[in-house]
Each structure stands twice: as structure tokens, then as C-alpha cells.
């Protein structure tokens, strides 16, 4: 048997998984405990905050959303317990799972922040009952499978960190604080329970220990993750690929899938048919074809409200872009009435744009990204929005705008059709295997250790915490538990 210790959790965009190693230990196991029967797991909290801060913060707090704590620290603890109990009810292990947790200052600036980071505190290979001989397993899973606690007494199996400064300081997304209620009513705040569920999943094994930037295995050994992470163009898993091939696949859009039976059998019950934008019409020219889109959380789902009409841009800025953040001018309203409006991302919420183009008579809205990158969804909630919306990449937006240059005032000759693609689920490859997160610019600790942002519905293990997450880890609400089942839970 072999063990190793990864070091401090690494941070991703919104949350991260550990991957790097600081010290190595090769340990022999002295004795084994027999497993008898199966029942839910026990999760123990190891408070790693110093007195007076984090989970021990004595700042008075008013009870919120079913969280009766009267101090900030108590409320954080209650939220932790609530999330841990959800996981404990879904797992089976004879060995109690210890989570070392702390609120600490993590990376942030005025507009973005790391919410949390977590991962296994130790990895183990070639232990008794290991389903696959060779790869690293996270210590909590190895303990479950072997019926032996490989950690030293009291040592945590999982280390989790949460941002203590989030929303509380001018240099850390001021105003965007953790919501400490237990009732899924985070609104515009960040739901701490959802964040906890996400980070605990990383620690249970929702991560590779292989370096996603260099492709290097941890101490020359693949992770159990790497036996399920498959390059869907070559049909080879990470464990079989070279480091250079792993690096290339990690930044290939829609290039990596999860090849595990529990996840794949569950995708049809969890995901919706993929939405697609098709451009045609007499003036489409080189812009004709299918475009990948991200779905909106507001308005009717595209599968229930397909729409086809002339595509017309909103132009309300001096530089030729259209933000649609205020009611449309007469000229813009004339352009989008009875048509599908093309607007640009930025400055205001998506629902504000949708309200404005809907008020002007548009039948649908397409938002072109203002930043480079892959397609992603559009958050927001507004029950007054009755038109379908979709988001496209900046590059695709530029391609469409080029084709729209010769339009008339009320028609463009480009016909946009928003509909669902019956051959594909939103977030899977053509074999209905879940796509993994592979942004074209590597996001260390986030790339490959999350599900794709293309999933609809939104999933717990996407790289960001979406506002519509429920506290669910199983189908038909989520795919996190099936993935953990694939690796041995
Ligand atoms: Zn994460």
C-alpha cells in the first residue's frame, strides 16, 4: 500500500480541487478492521479555525432561513452540519469521515473571488479491496473500501477552506456575501450550503490528483479519476495517455467526457435536450449553420418554446454594441419587433435585457458574450419573461454581426431558429457521456475536475455555484453521487 499527502487546497475560479503534492509518505498498514453490514456514513467536523475567527467568530448574527445560530461562527457551523448530514445520508462507510474545515482569507478582488477549495488530505494506492490496482484514491474512499482508517487518529481525511472575507471588504466583491440560511433562498448572495456540498464532494473524490497544467501524474501514479476521464475523440482515458496528450485534452472544448456507467446511465433523467441556434436565410452566407448556445435560467426553456424569426441586432452604444440595459429606442424597438433580438453581454443583468427586448416586441433574445471563452448559461430569475433566450460566444457573435451589416431597418435576411437538438443532451457528448470542464485557457485546479458549464439543468459540480441549485446530489436532480459511485463510493 502507498500513501501520499497533497498540500494545501488549490483554488479555482469559484471553487477548486487539490492536485499538488508537498510531502510524501510511504506507510505500511499495521492491521485491518473487518467490515460488517452497510449503513450510512458518519461525517465528523474538525474545526481548524483559531479562537475568535471563522467557525469561532463571535460576531452576533440574527437567525436566517432556518439557521438558528446567534453568532456568525455558529451559523457557519450549522450550515456545515446541514451539508455534511446530506452527504452522510448518501454514503456508506464503516470509517467515520473527518473533514478539517476553516474560514480563511482566500483569493479575491473587487469583482471576483474564490469561494472555497477542498480536496483529499491524503491519497492511498494499492490498499486491500482497491477496485483498481495502481492509482491513487482519496483517503476517505480508500478507508471505505478497505474498512481501515489510513489517517492518523484525529487527522482529517478532507481539508476544506472557505473565504472568510467574501463580500465583507472593498477588495473582495463587496456586498456579495455567503447566505447562511438553510432554505435555498440565497437570492443574489452565494449559498453557503451549496458551496459546502460542492467542496465536500471534491474531498470525497471529485478531483484528479494529476496536474491539469503539466499533465504530470502525482508521484508517477495516475488517479482513479484518470481511469474514467476519457478523450472523446481518441477514446482513450487519461491513465493511458501521455502528459502532453493530457495537457492538450484539458484545454479542448468538449474534448473530455466522464466514462463511468453510473453517470452515463443517469444523464437522460437529469439533463434536457441540448438547445441549438441555427442560422439560415437568403443573406446568411458564411454565417449559416448551427451554433452552440448556453441556456437561460429565466424565461421558457427553448425545448418548450422553439422560435424562428429574422435576427436583428440592438445597437444602443456609440461603439456599435447593444446592451439593452434600458428601454429600447424607437429605432431599436422597430428593429426587434416580431424578430429575434441580438444583444451584447455586459453592464446589467440578463433579465434586464430580456425584459427590455420583450417589451419592445421581440420574440426571442440572443446574447453575444463580451468576453472570449466557451458558451455558458445565463443566470437570473424573472417570472414576467415569456420569450426564450440563449447565449453565444463572443466569436460567434462577431460572425453574426458581420453577416448583419447589410440589413434593412426591420429585416436582415438572416433567419435565426432556437430549438432543441433531439440527438444531444445539454452537457453530454454524442454518446450521452457527461462532458467535463475544459476551458481553452487552463484554470488550475478547476479544469477537468468539474462538470461542463453547458449542463442544463445546472449541476452542483460545475465550476461556479449557480443560483438555482437545490441541495440535491442524486438523479434526477444531480449527477454528483453517480460519479462518486463510479469511482467506488
Ligand atoms: Zn469545485
Short mmCIF file of C-alpha atoms and ligand atoms in Angstrom, two decimals:
data_model
loop_
_atom_site.label_atom_id
_atom_site.label_comp_id
_atom_site.label_asym_id
_atom_site.label_seq_id
_atom_site.Cartn_x
_atom_site.Cartn_y
_atom_site.Cartn_z
CA UNK A 1 0.00 0.00 0.00
CA UNK A 2 1.15 3.52 -0.74
CA UNK A 3 0.03 6.84 0.61
CA UNK A 4 0.90 10.43 -0.10
CA UNK A 5 -0.12 13.82 1.19
CA UNK A 6 -1.25 16.57 -1.12
CA UNK A 7 -0.69 20.02 0.39
CA UNK A 8 -2.99 22.99 0.83
CA UNK A 9 -6.11 23.03 -1.32
CA UNK A 10 -5.74 24.80 -4.64
CA UNK A 11 -8.25 27.34 -5.68
CA UNK A 12 -10.23 27.55 -8.86
CA UNK A 13 -12.37 30.31 -10.32
CA UNK A 14 -15.17 29.77 -7.88
CA UNK A 15 -14.04 26.67 -6.15
CA UNK A 16 -11.20 24.26 -6.60
CA UNK A 17 -9.73 20.86 -6.10
CA UNK A 18 -6.36 19.95 -4.70
CA UNK A 19 -3.83 18.50 -7.05
CA UNK A 20 -0.28 19.22 -5.94
CA UNK A 21 1.91 17.38 -3.53
CA UNK A 22 4.23 18.76 -0.89
CA UNK A 23 5.41 15.75 1.06
CA UNK A 24 5.34 12.04 0.53
CA UNK A 25 4.92 9.25 2.97
CA UNK A 26 5.06 5.55 2.34
CA UNK A 27 3.25 3.77 5.10
CA UNK A 28 2.57 0.18 5.87
CA UNK A 29 -0.77 -0.71 7.38
CA UNK A 30 -0.47 -2.49 10.68
CA UNK A 31 -3.88 -4.03 10.98
CA UNK A 32 -7.27 -4.22 9.35
CA UNK A 33 -10.76 -3.87 10.70
CA UNK A 34 -13.42 -6.11 9.24
CA UNK A 35 -16.46 -4.54 7.61
CA UNK A 36 -19.81 -5.79 8.80
CA UNK A 37 -23.02 -4.71 7.17
CA UNK A 38 -23.69 -1.40 5.48
CA UNK A 39 -25.17 1.78 6.85
CA UNK A 40 -24.86 5.48 6.23
CA UNK A 41 -21.56 7.19 6.87
CA UNK A 42 -20.63 9.42 9.77
CA UNK A 43 -19.06 12.78 8.97
CA UNK A 44 -17.09 14.45 11.73
CA UNK A 45 -16.20 18.13 11.80
CA UNK A 46 -12.65 19.10 12.67
CA UNK A 47 -12.60 22.83 13.44
CA UNK A 48 -9.36 24.23 12.07
CA UNK A 49 -10.05 27.86 12.87
CA UNK A 50 -8.29 29.65 15.69
CA UNK A 51 -10.39 31.04 18.56
CA UNK A 52 -12.40 34.13 17.64
CA UNK A 53 -12.38 33.69 13.85
CA UNK A 54 -14.07 31.62 11.15
CA UNK A 55 -16.22 28.93 12.69
CA UNK A 56 -15.49 30.57 16.06
CA UNK A 57 -16.39 34.13 15.01
CA UNK A 58 -18.42 35.63 17.92
CA UNK A 59 -19.96 38.44 15.84
CA UNK A 60 -23.69 38.46 16.74
CA UNK A 61 -26.00 37.31 13.95
CA UNK A 62 -29.76 37.22 13.52
CA UNK A 63 -31.26 33.80 12.73
CA UNK A 64 -31.73 33.44 8.98
CA UNK A 65 -33.55 30.96 6.75
CA UNK A 66 -33.92 28.20 9.33
CA UNK A 67 -30.40 28.69 10.68
CA UNK A 68 -30.93 29.42 14.40
CA UNK A 69 -27.31 30.37 15.18
CA UNK A 70 -26.85 33.63 17.08
CA UNK A 71 -23.24 34.27 16.07
CA UNK A 72 -21.56 34.22 12.66
CA UNK A 73 -19.43 31.27 13.72
CA UNK A 74 -22.41 29.29 14.97
CA UNK A 75 -24.32 29.90 11.76
CA UNK A 76 -21.34 28.76 9.67
CA UNK A 77 -21.13 25.65 11.80
CA UNK A 78 -24.85 24.95 11.41
CA UNK A 79 -24.56 25.28 7.64
CA UNK A 80 -21.60 22.89 7.66
CA UNK A 81 -23.51 20.36 9.74
CA UNK A 82 -26.51 20.66 7.44
CA UNK A 83 -24.42 19.99 4.31
CA UNK A 84 -22.41 17.22 5.97
CA UNK A 85 -25.63 15.47 7.01
CA UNK A 86 -26.86 15.47 3.41
CA UNK A 87 -23.67 13.77 2.28
CA UNK A 88 -23.61 11.37 5.23
CA UNK A 89 -27.09 10.12 4.34
CA UNK A 90 -25.95 9.19 0.83
CA UNK A 91 -22.66 7.49 1.63
CA UNK A 92 -21.79 4.19 3.22
CA UNK A 93 -18.58 3.79 5.21
CA UNK A 94 -17.60 1.99 8.37
CA UNK A 95 -14.86 4.56 8.93
CA UNK A 96 -16.07 8.00 10.08
CA UNK A 97 -15.11 10.68 7.56
CA UNK A 98 -13.33 13.62 9.19
CA UNK A 99 -13.43 17.00 7.47
CA UNK A 100 -10.99 19.64 8.59
CA UNK A 101 -12.62 22.96 7.77
CA UNK A 102 -11.76 26.60 8.22
CA UNK A 103 -12.83 30.02 7.02
CA UNK A 104 -9.67 31.79 5.91
CA UNK A 105 -8.79 34.72 3.64
CA UNK A 106 -8.74 33.30 0.09
CA UNK A 107 -8.03 34.99 -3.23
CA UNK A 108 -10.37 37.78 -4.17
CA UNK A 109 -10.58 41.18 -5.77
CA UNK A 110 -13.30 43.75 -6.31
CA UNK A 111 -15.12 41.66 -8.93
CA UNK A 112 -14.26 38.02 -8.33
CA UNK A 113 -13.41 35.64 -5.54
CA UNK A 114 -12.54 32.09 -4.68
CA UNK A 115 -15.46 30.83 -2.62
CA UNK A 116 -13.74 27.76 -1.33
CA UNK A 117 -11.30 24.98 -2.07
CA UNK A 118 -11.16 21.43 -0.84
CA UNK A 119 -9.64 18.09 -1.51
CA UNK A 120 -8.36 14.88 -0.02
CA UNK A 121 -5.80 15.39 2.74
CA UNK A 122 -4.05 12.18 1.76
CA UNK A 123 -4.13 9.71 -1.11
CA UNK A 124 -3.70 5.96 -0.95
CA UNK A 125 -2.90 3.31 -3.56
CA UNK A 126 -2.90 -0.49 -3.61
CA UNK A 127 -4.86 -0.95 -0.39
CA UNK A 128 -6.96 -4.04 0.35
CA UNK A 129 -10.11 -4.18 -1.81
CA UNK A 130 -8.91 -1.41 -4.13
CA UNK A 131 -11.15 -1.76 -7.22
CA UNK A 132 -8.26 -0.79 -9.50
CA UNK A 133 -4.70 -1.72 -8.66
CA UNK A 134 -2.26 1.14 -9.17
CA UNK A 135 -3.99 4.52 -8.98
CA UNK A 136 -4.33 6.98 -6.12
CA UNK A 137 -7.60 7.01 -4.21
CA UNK A 138 -8.67 9.80 -1.86
CA UNK A 139 -8.18 8.59 1.69
CA UNK A 140 -11.88 8.78 2.68
CA UNK A 141 -12.78 6.46 -0.20
CA UNK A 142 -9.84 4.14 0.44
CA UNK A 143 -10.97 3.87 4.06
CA UNK A 144 -14.50 2.99 2.99
CA UNK A 145 -13.29 0.34 0.53
CA UNK A 146 -10.68 -1.23 2.81
CA UNK A 147 -12.58 -0.80 6.06
CA UNK A 148 -9.42 0.71 7.50
CA UNK A 149 -8.69 4.26 8.55
CA UNK A 150 -5.42 5.20 6.86
CA UNK A 151 -5.29 8.61 8.51
CA UNK A 152 -3.63 9.18 11.86
CA UNK A 153 -6.14 9.39 14.72
CA UNK A 154 -7.88 12.76 14.60
CA UNK A 155 -6.32 13.71 11.26
CA UNK A 156 -8.87 14.87 8.70
CA UNK A 157 -9.48 12.90 5.50
CA UNK A 158 -10.68 16.01 3.74
CA UNK A 159 -9.40 19.57 4.03
CA UNK A 160 -11.84 22.35 3.12
CA UNK A 161 -11.30 26.10 3.05
CA UNK A 162 -13.91 28.83 2.67
CA UNK A 163 -13.39 32.51 2.00
CA UNK A 164 -13.74 34.40 5.29
CA UNK A 165 -13.61 37.81 3.61
CA UNK A 166 -16.20 37.24 0.89
CA UNK A 167 -18.34 40.34 0.42
CA UNK A 168 -17.16 41.92 3.66
CA UNK A 169 -14.34 44.09 2.32
CA UNK A 170 -13.98 46.59 -0.54
CA UNK A 171 -11.32 44.41 -2.20
CA UNK A 172 -13.40 41.22 -2.04
CA UNK A 173 -16.56 41.55 -4.15
CA UNK A 174 -18.20 43.96 -1.68
CA UNK A 175 -21.79 43.04 -0.92
CA UNK A 176 -21.62 39.50 -2.33
CA UNK A 177 -21.66 37.59 0.94
CA UNK A 178 -22.37 33.99 1.84
CA UNK A 179 -26.02 33.30 2.54
CA UNK A 180 -26.15 31.34 5.79
CA UNK A 181 -29.78 30.20 5.63
CA UNK A 182 -30.66 26.54 5.11
CA UNK A 183 -33.68 27.15 2.89
CA UNK A 184 -32.22 27.71 -0.60
CA UNK A 185 -33.21 31.36 -0.58
CA UNK A 186 -29.81 32.85 -1.27
CA UNK A 187 -31.17 35.27 -3.85
CA UNK A 188 -28.25 37.37 -5.07
CA UNK A 189 -25.92 36.04 -2.36
CA UNK A 190 -23.76 32.92 -2.52
CA UNK A 191 -25.42 29.89 -0.95
CA UNK A 192 -23.03 28.55 1.69
CA UNK A 193 -24.76 25.16 1.97
CA UNK A 194 -24.43 24.62 -1.81
CA UNK A 195 -20.78 25.69 -1.61
CA UNK A 196 -20.19 23.25 1.26
CA UNK A 197 -21.85 20.39 -0.63
CA UNK A 198 -19.63 21.18 -3.62
CA UNK A 199 -16.38 21.31 -1.68
CA UNK A 200 -17.12 18.18 0.34
CA UNK A 201 -17.67 16.35 -2.98
CA UNK A 202 -14.16 17.36 -4.08
CA UNK A 203 -12.78 15.93 -0.87
CA UNK A 204 -14.69 12.68 -1.31
CA UNK A 205 -13.00 12.18 -4.66
CA UNK A 206 -14.47 14.55 -7.23
CA UNK A 207 -10.98 15.55 -8.37
CA UNK A 208 -7.91 14.27 -10.11
CA UNK A 209 -4.57 14.37 -8.32
CA UNK A 210 -2.86 14.59 -11.70
CA UNK A 211 -1.63 18.10 -12.53
CA UNK A 212 -4.06 19.58 -15.04
CA UNK A 213 -1.49 22.15 -16.21
CA UNK A 214 1.51 19.86 -16.81
CA UNK A 215 -0.25 16.53 -17.21
CA UNK A 216 2.14 15.02 -14.67
CA UNK A 217 0.83 12.20 -12.52
CA UNK A 218 1.21 12.63 -8.77
CA UNK A 219 4.42 10.72 -7.95
CA UNK A 220 4.23 8.85 -11.27
CA UNK A 221 0.88 7.30 -10.41
CA UNK A 222 -2.44 8.13 -12.09
CA UNK A 223 -5.52 8.93 -10.01
CA UNK A 224 -8.62 6.76 -10.03
CA UNK A 225 -10.24 9.78 -11.76
CA UNK A 226 -7.91 9.26 -14.73
CA UNK A 227 -9.44 5.85 -15.48
CA UNK A 228 -12.82 7.48 -16.17
CA UNK A 229 -11.79 10.79 -17.74
CA UNK A 230 -11.82 9.99 -21.45
CA UNK A 231 -10.62 11.89 -24.51
CA UNK A 232 -13.80 11.53 -26.54
CA UNK A 233 -12.03 11.99 -29.89
CA UNK A 234 -9.43 9.26 -29.34
CA UNK A 235 -11.49 7.11 -26.97
CA UNK A 236 -8.60 6.85 -24.55
CA UNK A 237 -8.65 7.60 -20.83
CA UNK A 238 -6.16 9.91 -19.11
CA UNK A 239 -4.42 6.99 -17.42
CA UNK A 240 -3.44 5.68 -20.88
CA UNK A 241 -2.32 8.99 -22.35
CA UNK A 242 0.98 10.86 -22.27
CA UNK A 243 1.37 14.01 -20.19
CA UNK A 244 1.39 16.11 -23.37
CA UNK A 245 -1.82 14.47 -24.56
CA UNK A 246 -3.45 15.12 -21.19
CA UNK A 247 -2.44 18.79 -21.32
CA UNK A 248 -3.87 19.18 -24.83
CA UNK A 249 -7.13 17.43 -23.97
CA UNK A 250 -7.60 19.55 -20.84
CA UNK A 251 -7.97 22.68 -22.99
CA UNK A 252 -10.00 21.15 -25.83
CA UNK A 253 -13.59 22.37 -25.86
CA UNK A 254 -15.95 19.41 -25.43
CA UNK A 255 -12.87 17.19 -25.58
CA UNK A 256 -13.11 15.25 -22.31
CA UNK A 257 -16.00 13.15 -21.05
CA UNK A 258 -16.72 11.06 -17.96
CA UNK A 259 -16.77 7.41 -18.98
CA UNK A 260 -18.41 5.92 -15.91
CA UNK A 261 -21.50 3.70 -16.06
CA UNK A 262 -23.48 5.31 -13.23
CA UNK A 263 -23.14 8.82 -14.63
CA UNK A 264 -23.84 7.78 -18.21
CA UNK A 265 -26.95 5.80 -17.28
CA UNK A 266 -28.20 8.83 -15.33
CA UNK A 267 -27.71 11.63 -17.86
CA UNK A 268 -31.07 11.17 -19.65
CA UNK A 269 -33.03 11.57 -16.41
CA UNK A 270 -31.08 14.65 -15.31
CA UNK A 271 -30.31 16.68 -18.44
CA UNK A 272 -32.54 18.36 -21.00
CA UNK A 273 -32.13 18.06 -24.74
CA UNK A 274 -29.42 20.47 -25.86
CA UNK A 275 -30.53 23.80 -27.29
CA UNK A 276 -29.09 24.93 -30.58
CA UNK A 277 -29.20 28.09 -32.66
CA UNK A 278 -29.48 27.52 -36.41
CA UNK A 279 -28.85 30.40 -38.78
CA UNK A 280 -30.20 30.32 -42.32
CA UNK A 281 -31.93 32.68 -44.76
CA UNK A 282 -31.07 34.40 -48.02
CA UNK A 283 -28.41 36.69 -46.54
CA UNK A 284 -26.80 34.23 -44.13
CA UNK A 285 -23.86 33.44 -46.39
CA UNK A 286 -20.87 32.19 -44.44
CA UNK A 287 -22.77 32.66 -41.16
CA UNK A 288 -25.21 29.86 -42.00
CA UNK A 289 -25.07 26.82 -39.73
CA UNK A 290 -25.52 25.60 -36.18
CA UNK A 291 -24.24 27.49 -33.13
CA UNK A 292 -23.72 26.15 -29.61
CA UNK A 293 -25.71 28.09 -27.04
CA UNK A 294 -25.95 28.39 -23.30
CA UNK A 295 -29.43 28.21 -21.79
CA UNK A 296 -31.07 30.84 -19.63
CA UNK A 297 -32.40 30.15 -16.14
CA UNK A 298 -35.25 32.60 -16.83
CA UNK A 299 -37.99 32.54 -19.44
CA UNK A 300 -39.40 29.37 -21.04
CA UNK A 301 -36.96 26.54 -21.85
CA UNK A 302 -36.13 26.54 -25.54
CA UNK A 303 -37.37 22.94 -25.86
CA UNK A 304 -40.83 24.14 -24.81
CA UNK A 305 -40.75 27.39 -26.76
CA UNK A 306 -38.86 26.99 -30.04
CA UNK A 307 -38.84 30.15 -32.10
CA UNK A 308 -37.81 31.13 -35.60
CA UNK A 309 -37.61 34.69 -36.92
CA UNK A 310 -35.36 37.30 -38.50
CA UNK A 311 -32.29 38.06 -36.41
CA UNK A 312 -31.92 41.78 -35.69
CA UNK A 313 -29.26 43.48 -33.56
CA UNK A 314 -29.87 46.10 -30.91
CA UNK A 315 -27.42 48.99 -31.26
CA UNK A 316 -27.54 51.45 -28.40
CA UNK A 317 -23.87 52.22 -27.78
CA UNK A 318 -21.53 54.55 -29.62
CA UNK A 319 -19.17 51.67 -30.41
CA UNK A 320 -21.87 49.71 -32.21
CA UNK A 321 -22.75 47.27 -29.45
CA UNK A 322 -26.19 46.88 -27.95
CA UNK A 323 -26.54 46.36 -24.22
CA UNK A 324 -30.34 46.73 -23.97
CA UNK A 325 -29.96 47.77 -20.35
CA UNK A 326 -32.61 50.47 -20.68
CA UNK A 327 -35.92 50.57 -22.60
CA UNK A 328 -35.22 50.40 -26.33
CA UNK A 329 -35.25 53.49 -28.53
CA UNK A 330 -37.91 53.71 -31.23
CA UNK A 331 -35.41 52.64 -33.90
CA UNK A 332 -34.23 49.62 -31.93
CA UNK A 333 -37.77 48.69 -30.97
CA UNK A 334 -38.80 48.77 -34.62
CA UNK A 335 -35.88 46.52 -35.49
CA UNK A 336 -36.59 43.79 -32.96
CA UNK A 337 -40.40 43.79 -33.05
CA UNK A 338 -41.56 40.38 -34.26
CA UNK A 339 -37.92 39.35 -34.62
CA UNK A 340 -35.17 37.76 -32.51
CA UNK A 341 -33.01 40.37 -30.83
CA UNK A 342 -29.22 40.08 -30.76
CA UNK A 343 -27.75 41.98 -27.80
CA UNK A 344 -24.38 42.12 -26.08
CA UNK A 345 -23.47 40.84 -22.65
CA UNK A 346 -22.48 43.40 -20.03
CA UNK A 347 -23.37 46.28 -17.69
CA UNK A 348 -26.73 44.90 -16.47
CA UNK A 349 -28.28 41.53 -15.60
CA UNK A 350 -29.50 39.24 -18.36
CA UNK A 351 -33.08 39.50 -17.12
CA UNK A 352 -32.98 43.29 -17.59
CA UNK A 353 -32.00 42.82 -21.23
CA UNK A 354 -34.72 40.20 -21.71
CA UNK A 355 -37.36 42.48 -20.16
CA UNK A 356 -36.38 45.35 -22.43
CA UNK A 357 -36.37 43.44 -25.72
CA UNK A 358 -39.57 41.64 -24.74
CA UNK A 359 -41.23 44.99 -24.01
CA UNK A 360 -40.21 46.11 -27.50
CA UNK A 361 -41.92 43.10 -29.05
CA UNK A 362 -39.01 40.72 -29.66
CA UNK A 363 -39.89 37.02 -29.92
CA UNK A 364 -36.59 35.83 -28.51
CA UNK A 365 -33.18 37.07 -27.34
CA UNK A 366 -29.66 36.01 -28.19
CA UNK A 367 -26.87 37.42 -26.04
CA UNK A 368 -23.39 37.57 -27.54
CA UNK A 369 -20.66 37.25 -24.96
CA UNK A 370 -18.43 40.26 -24.38
CA UNK A 371 -15.52 38.10 -23.20
CA UNK A 372 -13.70 35.33 -25.06
CA UNK A 373 -14.43 31.77 -23.94
CA UNK A 374 -16.83 28.92 -24.33
CA UNK A 375 -20.61 29.01 -24.15
CA UNK A 376 -22.12 29.25 -20.70
CA UNK A 377 -25.60 29.69 -19.29
CA UNK A 378 -27.36 32.87 -18.18
CA UNK A 379 -28.46 33.09 -14.54
CA UNK A 380 -31.41 35.13 -13.39
CA UNK A 381 -34.99 34.85 -12.32
CA UNK A 382 -37.96 36.87 -13.57
CA UNK A 383 -41.34 35.24 -14.00
CA UNK A 384 -42.53 38.06 -16.27
CA UNK A 385 -40.20 36.94 -19.06
CA UNK A 386 -42.10 34.88 -21.63
CA UNK A 387 -39.63 34.77 -24.52
CA UNK A 388 -36.79 32.22 -24.87
CA UNK A 389 -33.18 33.40 -24.57
CA UNK A 390 -29.79 31.90 -25.36
CA UNK A 391 -26.17 32.95 -25.03
CA UNK A 392 -23.49 32.51 -27.70
CA UNK A 393 -19.74 33.02 -27.64
CA UNK A 394 -18.12 36.34 -28.49
CA UNK A 395 -16.55 34.83 -31.61
CA UNK A 396 -19.92 33.58 -32.85
CA UNK A 397 -21.48 36.95 -32.05
CA UNK A 398 -18.85 38.69 -34.16
CA UNK A 399 -19.53 36.29 -37.02
CA UNK A 400 -23.25 37.04 -36.91
CA UNK A 401 -22.74 40.80 -36.67
CA UNK A 402 -20.59 40.70 -39.78
CA UNK A 403 -23.41 38.99 -41.67
CA UNK A 404 -25.93 41.51 -40.29
CA UNK A 405 -24.15 44.56 -41.70
CA UNK A 406 -26.31 44.80 -44.80
CA UNK A 407 -29.67 44.53 -43.06
CA UNK A 408 -32.69 46.76 -43.63
CA UNK A 409 -34.45 48.52 -40.74
CA UNK A 410 -36.86 45.71 -39.96
CA UNK A 411 -35.31 42.63 -41.53
CA UNK A 412 -31.86 41.17 -42.05
CA UNK A 413 -32.30 38.18 -44.33
CA UNK A 414 -30.79 36.05 -41.53
CA UNK A 415 -33.29 33.65 -40.07
CA UNK A 416 -32.49 32.51 -36.53
CA UNK A 417 -34.07 29.34 -35.20
CA UNK A 418 -33.79 28.48 -31.50
CA UNK A 419 -34.79 24.88 -30.87
CA UNK A 420 -33.66 21.74 -29.10
CA UNK A 421 -31.41 19.15 -30.71
CA UNK A 422 -33.01 15.73 -30.20
CA UNK A 423 -29.70 13.97 -30.81
CA UNK A 424 -27.85 15.55 -27.89
CA UNK A 425 -28.38 16.20 -24.20
CA UNK A 426 -27.25 19.56 -22.81
CA UNK A 427 -23.83 18.78 -21.38
CA UNK A 428 -23.06 15.40 -22.95
CA UNK A 429 -21.06 14.11 -25.88
CA UNK A 430 -22.73 12.20 -28.73
CA UNK A 431 -22.66 9.02 -26.60
CA UNK A 432 -24.56 10.73 -23.79
CA UNK A 433 -21.48 10.74 -21.59
CA UNK A 434 -21.12 13.80 -19.39
CA UNK A 435 -18.72 16.44 -20.69
CA UNK A 436 -16.15 17.76 -18.26
CA UNK A 437 -14.94 21.35 -17.77
CA UNK A 438 -12.15 22.05 -20.26
CA UNK A 439 -11.85 25.83 -20.76
CA UNK A 440 -9.46 26.78 -23.56
CA UNK A 441 -7.31 28.64 -21.03
CA UNK A 442 -6.40 26.20 -18.28
CA UNK A 443 -7.92 27.04 -14.91
CA UNK A 444 -5.59 25.27 -12.45
CA UNK A 445 -7.49 23.11 -10.02
CA UNK A 446 -10.79 23.77 -11.81
CA UNK A 447 -10.13 22.33 -15.27
CA UNK A 448 -11.10 18.65 -15.68
CA UNK A 449 -12.22 18.27 -12.04
CA UNK A 450 -15.69 19.73 -12.70
CA UNK A 451 -18.63 19.05 -14.99
CA UNK A 452 -19.07 21.25 -18.04
CA UNK A 453 -20.80 24.63 -17.70
CA UNK A 454 -23.05 23.52 -20.60
CA UNK A 455 -25.14 21.25 -18.40
CA UNK A 456 -28.87 22.01 -18.25
CA UNK A 457 -30.11 21.67 -15.55
CA UNK A 458 -27.28 23.30 -13.62
CA UNK A 459 -25.25 20.80 -11.62
CA UNK A 460 -23.62 21.03 -8.20
CA UNK A 461 -20.18 20.22 -9.58
CA UNK A 462 -19.91 22.89 -12.25
CA UNK A 463 -17.01 25.28 -11.58
CA UNK A 464 -19.32 28.01 -10.28
CA UNK A 465 -22.15 27.87 -7.78
CA UNK A 466 -25.31 28.63 -9.76
CA UNK A 467 -28.19 30.35 -8.01
CA UNK A 468 -30.76 27.68 -8.93
CA UNK A 469 -29.02 24.75 -7.24
CA UNK A 470 -31.11 22.68 -4.90
CA UNK A 471 -29.46 20.70 -2.13
CA UNK A 472 -29.60 17.53 -4.20
CA UNK A 473 -26.73 15.21 -5.17
CA UNK A 474 -28.68 12.37 -6.85
CA UNK A 475 -30.69 11.92 -10.08
CA UNK A 476 -32.97 13.29 -11.35
CA UNK A 477 -31.66 16.45 -9.65
CA UNK A 478 -27.91 15.97 -9.97
CA UNK A 479 -25.06 13.71 -11.10
CA UNK A 480 -22.55 14.08 -8.25
CA UNK A 481 -23.39 10.86 -6.40
CA UNK A 482 -23.39 8.73 -9.61
CA UNK A 483 -19.88 9.99 -10.33
CA UNK A 484 -18.71 9.14 -6.84
CA UNK A 485 -20.37 5.74 -7.34
CA UNK A 486 -18.32 5.20 -10.46
CA UNK A 487 -15.05 5.63 -8.56
CA UNK A 488 -16.10 3.31 -5.74
CA UNK A 489 -18.43 5.06 -3.30
ZN1 LIG B 1 -15.05 22.96 -7.40
#
